[in-house]
Coordinates of C-alpha atoms and ligand atoms in Angstrom, one line a residue:
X1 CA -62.9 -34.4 -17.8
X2 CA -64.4 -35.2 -20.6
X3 CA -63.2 -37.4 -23.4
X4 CA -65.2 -35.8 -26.3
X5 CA -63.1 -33.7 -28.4
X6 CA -65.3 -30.4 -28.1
X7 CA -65.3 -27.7 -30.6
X8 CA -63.3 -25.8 -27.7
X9 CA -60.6 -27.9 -26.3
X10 CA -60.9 -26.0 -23.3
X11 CA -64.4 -25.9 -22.3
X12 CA -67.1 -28.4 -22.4
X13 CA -70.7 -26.9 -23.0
X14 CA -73.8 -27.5 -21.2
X15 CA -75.6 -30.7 -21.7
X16 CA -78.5 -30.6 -23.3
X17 CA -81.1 -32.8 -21.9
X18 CA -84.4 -32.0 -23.4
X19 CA -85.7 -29.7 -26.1
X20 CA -89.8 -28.6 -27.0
X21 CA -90.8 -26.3 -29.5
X22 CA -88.2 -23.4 -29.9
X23 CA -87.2 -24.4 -26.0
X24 CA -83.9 -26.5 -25.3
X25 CA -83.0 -27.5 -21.5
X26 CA -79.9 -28.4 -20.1
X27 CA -79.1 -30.6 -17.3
X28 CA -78.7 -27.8 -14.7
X29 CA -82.8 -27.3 -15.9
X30 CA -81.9 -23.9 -17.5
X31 CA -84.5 -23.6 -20.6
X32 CA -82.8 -21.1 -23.6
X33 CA -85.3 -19.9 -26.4
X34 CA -83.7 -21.4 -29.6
X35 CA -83.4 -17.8 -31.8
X36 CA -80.7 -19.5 -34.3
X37 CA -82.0 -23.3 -34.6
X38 CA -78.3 -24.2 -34.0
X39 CA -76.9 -22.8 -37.3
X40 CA -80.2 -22.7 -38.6
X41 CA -81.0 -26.0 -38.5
X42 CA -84.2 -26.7 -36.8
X43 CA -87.0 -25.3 -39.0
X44 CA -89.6 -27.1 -37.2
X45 CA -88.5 -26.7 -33.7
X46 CA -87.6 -29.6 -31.2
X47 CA -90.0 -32.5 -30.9
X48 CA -92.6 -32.3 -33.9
X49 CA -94.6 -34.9 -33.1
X50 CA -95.5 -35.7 -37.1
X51 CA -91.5 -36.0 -37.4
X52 CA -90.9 -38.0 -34.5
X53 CA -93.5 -40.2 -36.0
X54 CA -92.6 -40.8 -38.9
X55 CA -89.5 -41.8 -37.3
X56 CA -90.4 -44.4 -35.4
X57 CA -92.3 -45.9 -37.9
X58 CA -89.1 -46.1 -40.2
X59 CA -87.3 -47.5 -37.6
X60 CA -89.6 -50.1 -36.8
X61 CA -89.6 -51.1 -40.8
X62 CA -85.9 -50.9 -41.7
X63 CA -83.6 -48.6 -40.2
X64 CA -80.8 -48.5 -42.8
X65 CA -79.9 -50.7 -45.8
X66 CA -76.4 -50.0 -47.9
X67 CA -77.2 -47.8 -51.1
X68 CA -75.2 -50.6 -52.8
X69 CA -77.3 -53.4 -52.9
X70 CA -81.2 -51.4 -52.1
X71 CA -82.5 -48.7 -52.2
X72 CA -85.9 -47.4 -50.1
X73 CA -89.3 -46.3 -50.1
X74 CA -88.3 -43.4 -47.9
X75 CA -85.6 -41.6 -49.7
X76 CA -87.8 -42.4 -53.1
X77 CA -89.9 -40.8 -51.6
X78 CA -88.4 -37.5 -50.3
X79 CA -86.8 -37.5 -53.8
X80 CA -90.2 -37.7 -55.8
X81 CA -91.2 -34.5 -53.5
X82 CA -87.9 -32.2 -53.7
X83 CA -88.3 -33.3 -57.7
X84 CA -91.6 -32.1 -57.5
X85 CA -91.2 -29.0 -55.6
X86 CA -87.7 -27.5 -57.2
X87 CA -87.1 -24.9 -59.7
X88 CA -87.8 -26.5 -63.2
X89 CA -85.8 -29.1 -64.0
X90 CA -84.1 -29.5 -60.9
X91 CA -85.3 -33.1 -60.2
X92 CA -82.6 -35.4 -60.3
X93 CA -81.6 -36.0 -56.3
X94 CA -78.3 -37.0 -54.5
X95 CA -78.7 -37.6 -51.2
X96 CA -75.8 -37.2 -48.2
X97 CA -75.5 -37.0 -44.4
X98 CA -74.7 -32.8 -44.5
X99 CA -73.8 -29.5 -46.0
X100 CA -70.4 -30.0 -46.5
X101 CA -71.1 -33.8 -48.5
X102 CA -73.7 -32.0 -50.3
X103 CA -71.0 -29.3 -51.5
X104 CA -68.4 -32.4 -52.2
X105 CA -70.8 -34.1 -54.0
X106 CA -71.8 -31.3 -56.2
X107 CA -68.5 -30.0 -57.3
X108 CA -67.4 -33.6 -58.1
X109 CA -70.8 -34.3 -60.1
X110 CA -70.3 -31.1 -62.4
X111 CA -66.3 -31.9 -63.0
X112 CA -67.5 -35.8 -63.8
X113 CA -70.0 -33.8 -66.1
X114 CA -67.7 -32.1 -68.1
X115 CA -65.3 -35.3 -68.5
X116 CA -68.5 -37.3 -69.9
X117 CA -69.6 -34.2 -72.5
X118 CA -65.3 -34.3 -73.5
X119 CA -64.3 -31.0 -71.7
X120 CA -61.7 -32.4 -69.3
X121 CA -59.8 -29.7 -69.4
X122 CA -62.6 -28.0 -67.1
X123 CA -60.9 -27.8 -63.7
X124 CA -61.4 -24.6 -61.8
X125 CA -63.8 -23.7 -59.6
X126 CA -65.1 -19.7 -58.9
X127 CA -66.5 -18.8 -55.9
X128 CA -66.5 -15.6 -53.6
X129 CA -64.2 -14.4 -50.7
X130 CA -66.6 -14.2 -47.1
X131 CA -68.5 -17.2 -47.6
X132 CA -68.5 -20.8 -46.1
X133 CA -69.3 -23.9 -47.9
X134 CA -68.4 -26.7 -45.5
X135 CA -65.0 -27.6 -43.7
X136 CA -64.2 -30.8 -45.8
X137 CA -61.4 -30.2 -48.0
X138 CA -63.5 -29.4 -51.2
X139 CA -65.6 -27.4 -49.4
X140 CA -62.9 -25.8 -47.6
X141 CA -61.0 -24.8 -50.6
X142 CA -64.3 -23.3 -52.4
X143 CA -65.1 -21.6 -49.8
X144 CA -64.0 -18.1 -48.6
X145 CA -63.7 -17.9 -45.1
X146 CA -60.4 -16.9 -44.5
X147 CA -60.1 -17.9 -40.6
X148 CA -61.5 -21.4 -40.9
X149 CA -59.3 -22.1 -44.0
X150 CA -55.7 -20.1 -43.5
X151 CA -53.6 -23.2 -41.7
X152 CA -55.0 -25.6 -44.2
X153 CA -54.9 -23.2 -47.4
X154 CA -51.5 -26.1 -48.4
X155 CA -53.6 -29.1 -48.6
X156 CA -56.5 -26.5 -50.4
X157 CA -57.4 -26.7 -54.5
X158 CA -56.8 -23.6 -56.3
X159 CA -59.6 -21.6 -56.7
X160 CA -60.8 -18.5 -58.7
X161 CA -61.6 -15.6 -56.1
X162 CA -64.3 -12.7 -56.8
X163 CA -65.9 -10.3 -54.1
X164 CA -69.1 -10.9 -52.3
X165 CA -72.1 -9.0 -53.2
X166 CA -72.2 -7.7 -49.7
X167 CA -73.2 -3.7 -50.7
X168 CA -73.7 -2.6 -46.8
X169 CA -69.8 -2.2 -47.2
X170 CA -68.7 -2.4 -50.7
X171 CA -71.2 -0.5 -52.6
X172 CA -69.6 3.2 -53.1
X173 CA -70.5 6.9 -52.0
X174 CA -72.6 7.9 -55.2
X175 CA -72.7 4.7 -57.1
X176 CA -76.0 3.5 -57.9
X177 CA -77.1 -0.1 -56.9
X178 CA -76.8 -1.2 -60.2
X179 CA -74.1 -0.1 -60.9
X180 CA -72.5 -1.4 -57.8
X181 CA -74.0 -5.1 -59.4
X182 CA -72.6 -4.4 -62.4
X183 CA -69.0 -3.8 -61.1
X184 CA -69.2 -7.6 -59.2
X185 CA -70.7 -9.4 -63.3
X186 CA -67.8 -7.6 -64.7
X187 CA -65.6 -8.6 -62.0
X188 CA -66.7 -12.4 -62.5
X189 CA -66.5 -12.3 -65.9
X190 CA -63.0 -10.7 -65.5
X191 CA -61.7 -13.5 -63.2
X192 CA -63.5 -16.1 -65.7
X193 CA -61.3 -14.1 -68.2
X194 CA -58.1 -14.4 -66.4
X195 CA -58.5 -18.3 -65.9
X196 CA -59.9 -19.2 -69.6
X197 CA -63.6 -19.5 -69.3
X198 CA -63.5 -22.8 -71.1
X199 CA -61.1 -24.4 -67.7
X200 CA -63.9 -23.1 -65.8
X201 CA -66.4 -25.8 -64.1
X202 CA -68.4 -23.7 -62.0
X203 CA -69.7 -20.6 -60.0
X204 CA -69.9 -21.5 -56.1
X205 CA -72.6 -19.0 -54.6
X206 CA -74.4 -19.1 -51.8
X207 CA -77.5 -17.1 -52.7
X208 CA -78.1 -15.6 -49.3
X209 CA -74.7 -15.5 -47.3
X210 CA -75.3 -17.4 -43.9
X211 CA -72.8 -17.5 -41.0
X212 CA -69.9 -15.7 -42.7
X213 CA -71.6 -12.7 -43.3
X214 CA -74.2 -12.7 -41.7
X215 CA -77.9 -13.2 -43.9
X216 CA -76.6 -10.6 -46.4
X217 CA -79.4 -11.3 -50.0
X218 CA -77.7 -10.6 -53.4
X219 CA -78.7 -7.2 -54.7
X220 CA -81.5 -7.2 -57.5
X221 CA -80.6 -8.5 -60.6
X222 CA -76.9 -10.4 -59.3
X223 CA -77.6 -14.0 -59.7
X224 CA -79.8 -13.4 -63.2
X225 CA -76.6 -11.5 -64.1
X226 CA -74.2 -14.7 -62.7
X227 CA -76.7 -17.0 -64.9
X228 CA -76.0 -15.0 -67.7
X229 CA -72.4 -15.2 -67.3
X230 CA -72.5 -19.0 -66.7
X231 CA -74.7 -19.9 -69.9
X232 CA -72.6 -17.5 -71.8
X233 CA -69.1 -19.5 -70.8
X234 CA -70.8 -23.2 -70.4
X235 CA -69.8 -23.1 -66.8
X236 CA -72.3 -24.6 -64.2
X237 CA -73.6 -22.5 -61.1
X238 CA -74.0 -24.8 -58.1
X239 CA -76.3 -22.6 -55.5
X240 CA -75.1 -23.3 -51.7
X241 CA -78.4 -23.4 -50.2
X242 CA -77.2 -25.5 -47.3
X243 CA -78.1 -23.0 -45.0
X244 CA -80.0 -20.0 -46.9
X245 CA -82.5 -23.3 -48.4
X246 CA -85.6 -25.0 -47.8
X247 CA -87.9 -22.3 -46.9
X248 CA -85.6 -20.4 -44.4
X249 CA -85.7 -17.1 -46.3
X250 CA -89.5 -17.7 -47.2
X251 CA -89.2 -19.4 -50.7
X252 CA -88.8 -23.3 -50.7
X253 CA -85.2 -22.5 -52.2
X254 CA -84.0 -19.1 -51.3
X255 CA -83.0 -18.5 -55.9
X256 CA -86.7 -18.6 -56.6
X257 CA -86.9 -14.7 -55.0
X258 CA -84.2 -14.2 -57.5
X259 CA -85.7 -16.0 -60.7
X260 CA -83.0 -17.9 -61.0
X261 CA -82.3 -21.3 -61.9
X262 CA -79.0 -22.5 -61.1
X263 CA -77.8 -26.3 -62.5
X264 CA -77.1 -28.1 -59.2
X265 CA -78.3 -26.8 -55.7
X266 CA -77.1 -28.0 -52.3
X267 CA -79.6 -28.7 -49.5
X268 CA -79.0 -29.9 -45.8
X269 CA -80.1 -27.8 -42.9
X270 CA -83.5 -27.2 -43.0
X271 CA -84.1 -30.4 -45.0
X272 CA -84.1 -33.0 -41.9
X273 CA -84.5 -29.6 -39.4
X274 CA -82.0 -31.6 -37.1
X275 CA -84.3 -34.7 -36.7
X276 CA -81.5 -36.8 -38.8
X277 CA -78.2 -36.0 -40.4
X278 CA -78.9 -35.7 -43.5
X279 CA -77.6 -33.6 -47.3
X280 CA -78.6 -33.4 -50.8
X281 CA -77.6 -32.6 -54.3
X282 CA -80.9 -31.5 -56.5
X283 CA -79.0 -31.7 -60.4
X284 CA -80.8 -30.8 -63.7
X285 CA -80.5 -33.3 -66.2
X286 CA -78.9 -31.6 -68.4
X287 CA -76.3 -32.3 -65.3
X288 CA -77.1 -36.1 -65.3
X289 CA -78.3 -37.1 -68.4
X290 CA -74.5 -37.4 -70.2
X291 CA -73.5 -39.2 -67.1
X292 CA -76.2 -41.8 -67.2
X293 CA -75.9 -42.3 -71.4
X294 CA -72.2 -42.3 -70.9
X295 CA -70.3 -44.2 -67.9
X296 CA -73.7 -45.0 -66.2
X297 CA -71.9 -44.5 -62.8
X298 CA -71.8 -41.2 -60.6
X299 CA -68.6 -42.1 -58.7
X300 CA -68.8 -41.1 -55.9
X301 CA -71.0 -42.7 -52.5
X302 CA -70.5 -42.9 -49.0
X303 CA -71.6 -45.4 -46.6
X304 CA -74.4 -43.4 -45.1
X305 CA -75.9 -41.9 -48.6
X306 CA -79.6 -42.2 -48.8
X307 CA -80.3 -43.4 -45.4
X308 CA -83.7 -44.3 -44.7
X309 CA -84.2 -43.2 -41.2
X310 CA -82.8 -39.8 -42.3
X311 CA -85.0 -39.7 -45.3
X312 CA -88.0 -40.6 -43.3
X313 CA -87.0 -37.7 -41.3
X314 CA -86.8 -35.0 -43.7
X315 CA -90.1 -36.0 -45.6
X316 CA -92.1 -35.6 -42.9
X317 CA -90.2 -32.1 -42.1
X318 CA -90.8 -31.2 -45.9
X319 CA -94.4 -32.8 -45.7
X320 CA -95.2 -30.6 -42.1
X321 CA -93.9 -27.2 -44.1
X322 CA -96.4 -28.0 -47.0
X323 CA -99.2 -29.1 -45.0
X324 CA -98.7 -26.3 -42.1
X325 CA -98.4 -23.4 -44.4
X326 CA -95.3 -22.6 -43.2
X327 CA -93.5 -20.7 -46.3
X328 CA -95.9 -18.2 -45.7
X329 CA -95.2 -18.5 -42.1
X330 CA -92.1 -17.7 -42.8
X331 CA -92.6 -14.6 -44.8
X332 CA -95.1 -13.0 -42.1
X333 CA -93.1 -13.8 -39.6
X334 CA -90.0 -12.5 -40.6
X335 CA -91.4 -9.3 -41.6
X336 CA -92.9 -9.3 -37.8
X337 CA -88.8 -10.0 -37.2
X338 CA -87.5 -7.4 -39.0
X339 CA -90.0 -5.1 -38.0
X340 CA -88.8 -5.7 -34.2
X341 CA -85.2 -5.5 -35.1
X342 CA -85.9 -2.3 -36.8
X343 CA -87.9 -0.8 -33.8
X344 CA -85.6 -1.8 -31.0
X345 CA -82.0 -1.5 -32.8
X346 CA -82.7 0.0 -36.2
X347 CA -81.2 3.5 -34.1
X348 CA -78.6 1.5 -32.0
X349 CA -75.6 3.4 -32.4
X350 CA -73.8 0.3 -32.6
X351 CA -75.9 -1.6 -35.1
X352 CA -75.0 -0.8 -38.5
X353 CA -76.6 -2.8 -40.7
X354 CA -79.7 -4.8 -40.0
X355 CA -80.5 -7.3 -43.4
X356 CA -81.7 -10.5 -44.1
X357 CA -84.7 -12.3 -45.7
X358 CA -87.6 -14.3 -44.2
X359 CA -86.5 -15.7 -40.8
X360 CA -82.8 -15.0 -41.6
X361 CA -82.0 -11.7 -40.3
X362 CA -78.5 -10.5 -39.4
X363 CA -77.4 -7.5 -37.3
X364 CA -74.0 -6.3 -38.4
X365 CA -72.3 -4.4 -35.5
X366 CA -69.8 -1.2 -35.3
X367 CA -67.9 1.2 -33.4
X368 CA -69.0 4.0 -34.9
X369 CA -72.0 3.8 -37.3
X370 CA -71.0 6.9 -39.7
X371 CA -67.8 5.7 -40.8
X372 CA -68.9 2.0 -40.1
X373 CA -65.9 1.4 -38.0
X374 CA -65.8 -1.9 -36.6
X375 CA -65.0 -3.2 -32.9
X376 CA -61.1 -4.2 -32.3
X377 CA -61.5 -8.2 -33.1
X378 CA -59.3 -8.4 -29.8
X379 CA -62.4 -7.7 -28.2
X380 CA -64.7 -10.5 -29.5
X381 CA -67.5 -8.9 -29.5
X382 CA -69.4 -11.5 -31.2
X383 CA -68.1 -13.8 -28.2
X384 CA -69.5 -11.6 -25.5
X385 CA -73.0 -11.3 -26.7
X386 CA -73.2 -15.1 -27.0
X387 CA -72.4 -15.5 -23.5
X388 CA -74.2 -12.8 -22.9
X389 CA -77.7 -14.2 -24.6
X390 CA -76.6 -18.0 -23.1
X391 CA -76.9 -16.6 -19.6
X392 CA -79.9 -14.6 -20.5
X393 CA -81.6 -17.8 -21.8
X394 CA -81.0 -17.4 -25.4
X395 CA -79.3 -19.1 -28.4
X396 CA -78.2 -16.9 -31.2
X397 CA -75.4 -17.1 -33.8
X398 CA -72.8 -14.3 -33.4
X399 CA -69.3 -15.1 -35.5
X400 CA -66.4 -12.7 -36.2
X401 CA -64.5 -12.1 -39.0
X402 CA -67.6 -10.4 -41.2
X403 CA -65.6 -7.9 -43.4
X404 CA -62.4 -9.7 -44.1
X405 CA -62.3 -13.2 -41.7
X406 CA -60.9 -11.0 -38.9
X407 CA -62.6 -7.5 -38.8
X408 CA -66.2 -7.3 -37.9
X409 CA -69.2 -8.3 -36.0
X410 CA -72.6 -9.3 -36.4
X411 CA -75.3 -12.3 -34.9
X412 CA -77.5 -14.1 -37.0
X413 CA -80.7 -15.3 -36.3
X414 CA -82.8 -18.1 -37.7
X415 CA -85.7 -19.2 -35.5
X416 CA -87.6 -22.0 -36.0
X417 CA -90.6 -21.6 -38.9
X418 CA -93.3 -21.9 -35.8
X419 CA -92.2 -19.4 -33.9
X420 CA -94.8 -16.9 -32.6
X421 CA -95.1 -13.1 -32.8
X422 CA -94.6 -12.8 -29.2
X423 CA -91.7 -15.4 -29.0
X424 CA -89.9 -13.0 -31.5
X425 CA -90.6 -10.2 -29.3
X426 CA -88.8 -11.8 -26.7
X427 CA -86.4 -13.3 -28.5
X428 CA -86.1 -9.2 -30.1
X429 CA -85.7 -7.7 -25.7
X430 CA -83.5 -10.4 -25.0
X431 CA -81.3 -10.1 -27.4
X432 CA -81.2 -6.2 -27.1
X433 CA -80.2 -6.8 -23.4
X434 CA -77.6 -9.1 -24.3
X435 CA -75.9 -6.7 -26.9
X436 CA -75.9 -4.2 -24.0
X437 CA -74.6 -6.4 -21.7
X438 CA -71.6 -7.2 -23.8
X439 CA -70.9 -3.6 -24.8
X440 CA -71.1 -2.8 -21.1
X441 CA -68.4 -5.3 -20.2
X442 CA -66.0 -3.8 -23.2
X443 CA -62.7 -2.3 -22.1
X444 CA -63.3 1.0 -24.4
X445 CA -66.7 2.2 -22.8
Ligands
PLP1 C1 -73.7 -22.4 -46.9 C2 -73.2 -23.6 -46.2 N1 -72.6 -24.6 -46.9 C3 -72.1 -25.7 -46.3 C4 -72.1 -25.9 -45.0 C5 -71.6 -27.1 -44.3 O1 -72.6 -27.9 -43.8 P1 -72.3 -29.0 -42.7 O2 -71.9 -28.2 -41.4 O3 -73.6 -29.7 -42.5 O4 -71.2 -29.9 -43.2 C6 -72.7 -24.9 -44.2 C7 -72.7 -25.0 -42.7 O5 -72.9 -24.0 -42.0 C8 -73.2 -23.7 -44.8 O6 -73.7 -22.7 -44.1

């Protein structure tokens, strides 16, 4: 048996062995196309050679020296290019090991903000039911997902709830998309209301919902409305681009298709594209500048912050997207995706709603597509097709829990920046058999 705690105490997973390209292989030698990057992780694919490089070559110079006493040319580095390719003014960089120490380190950077500019009595958080910003505490508590938080709601900070801008379900018969968008601003500004806008801190958003919902974009005009709230109130919006970021949806950072400029954004996934753990805060100054004239002293750190090897890592995954063209990579190619989706499922009687942006696509699944009825959780659908497209040689996302945390289906896909046209072909009849597959094994049919 093994002595690893696994995600599932009751079944260990295959061993990986190897992993090429979009290709990982396990130690029985079974080779699965990679259609999700893990949880969108690995932009690049396995084994860039540039990356691998790079490396080496850090590891050779200095692997890791404590933020404490140095820092190093390779996380100056990535920092002088995320400053130089951000939104404007976006160029002060915290680095961490992940998503959820990104989201930490962001919502205790804009509460230390607001106690340097003499607004202590800033405290509360907003965010949005049906998201996921990380399972630390913080980042548990902001966050919406009501499975992964329910048995630790005690230990959980209060925060202020609003609705997703999720208008596949929540947009109604005869109301216009705008004025479906302006139902959710009035509904944030309400809740911002109900708590005293001046105890407010922040907005927690993530600009294109990952995992929880399933690649779902903002309608037009949602996040220039959220700004406007913000800078009306003085409250901060921190953008979760942990997994929606760097260059997954076909923009560097998935707000610049909105034209938005939030205060603080958080980065991890596609940053290091799985080479290295590693995280990061990008912060106006308008953030930081009242923190470095008054204490002088962001205080926070970990032991692992601004590790070289991991910085290394990422630059040369930042570098590879910049020199390779792969933004626009992504846009092309996820229109190719989208396209397939559309051909082989877009009449699927059980695909309801097929969204997404660049190569972040979801497919939201139901019983019945009129009344968009979804499957009996019991059922775990989501489950069954990634069983389904494991056996069948292919990694996707699937989760549960879309519409409320325990209704609903849907996969998400995020394949790595290089794939090609006829890899997402494939990737497009495999996962069409494996959705059949686990709708044939259903009790109902
Ligand atoms: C939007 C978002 N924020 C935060 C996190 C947490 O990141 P990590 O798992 O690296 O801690 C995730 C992970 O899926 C995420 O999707």
């Amino acid at each position: 048996m093994s002595h690893v705690i696994h995600r599932s105490l009751s079944a260990t997973p295959p061993i990986a062995v190897a992993a090429q390209g979009i290709h990982i292989t396990d130690r029985d030698g079974r080779r699965y196309i990679d259609a999700s990057g893990g949880a969108a992780v690995s932009c690049l694919g396995h084994g860039h050679p540039a990356v691998l490089a790079a490396m080496h070559a850090q590891i050779d110079r200095l692997a890791y020296a404590h933020t404490g006493f140095f820092t190093s040319e390779a996380s100056e580095a990535l920092a002088d290019h995320l400053a130089q390719h951000a939104p404007p003014g976006l160029d002060q960089v915290y680095f961490v090991s992940g998503g959820s120490e990104a989201v930490e380190a962001a919502l205790k950077l804009a509460r230390q903000h607001f106690v340097e500019i003499g607004q202590p009595q800033r405290t509360m958080f907003v965010a949005r039911r049906q998201s996921y910003h990380g399972n630390t505490l913080g980042a548990l508590a902001v966050g919406g997902n009501e499975w992964r938080r329910r048995q630790f709601a005690p230990l959980l900070i209060d925060v202020g709830r609003v609705s997703p801008c999720y208008e596949y379900r929540d947009r109604r018969e005869g109301e216009s998309q705008i004025a479906y968008t302006q139902r959710l601003l009035d509904e944030l500004d309400a809740e911002f209301q109900r708590l005293g806008p001046e105890r407010v801190i922040a907005f927690v958003a993530e600009p294109v919902v990952g995992a929880t919902l399933g690649a779902v974009p903002p309608t037009p005009g949602y996040l220039r409305g959220v700004r406007a709230l913000c800078d009306r109130h003085g409250i901060l919006f921190i953008a979760d681009e942990v997994m929606c970021g760097m260059g997954r949806t076909g923009t560097l950072h998935a707000v610049e298709a909105e034209g938005v400029v939030p205060d603080l954004i958080t980065v991890a996934k596609g940053l290091g594209g799985g080479y290295q753990p590693i995280g990061a805060v990008l912060a106006s100054s308008k953030v930081i500048e009242p923190i470095r004239r008054g204490s002088g002293l962001f205080q926070h750190g970990h032991t692992y912050i601004g590790h070289p090897t991991a910085a290394a890592a990422a630059l040369a995954v930042q570098q590879v997207i910049q020199r390779d063209g792969l933004l626009a990579a992504v846009r092309e190619r996820g229109d190719h995706l989208a396209r397939a989706l559309r051909d082989r499922l877009g009449a699927h009687p059980h695909v309801g709603d097929l969204r997404g942006r660049g190569l972040f696509m979801g497919i939201e699944l139901v019983q019945d597509r009129a009344s968009k009825t979804p499957f009996d959780p019991a059922l775990k659908l989501h489950a069954r097709i990634k069983a389904a497209a494991m056996a069948g040689g292919l990694l996707v996302y699937p989760m549960g829990g879309t519409i409320d945390g325990r209704r609903g289906d849907h996969v998400l896909l995020a394949p790595p920046f290089v794939v090609t046209e006829a890899e997402i072909d494939q990737i497009v009849d495999r996962l069409a058999a494996s959705i059949e597959q686990a709708l044939a094994g259903l009790p109902l049919r």
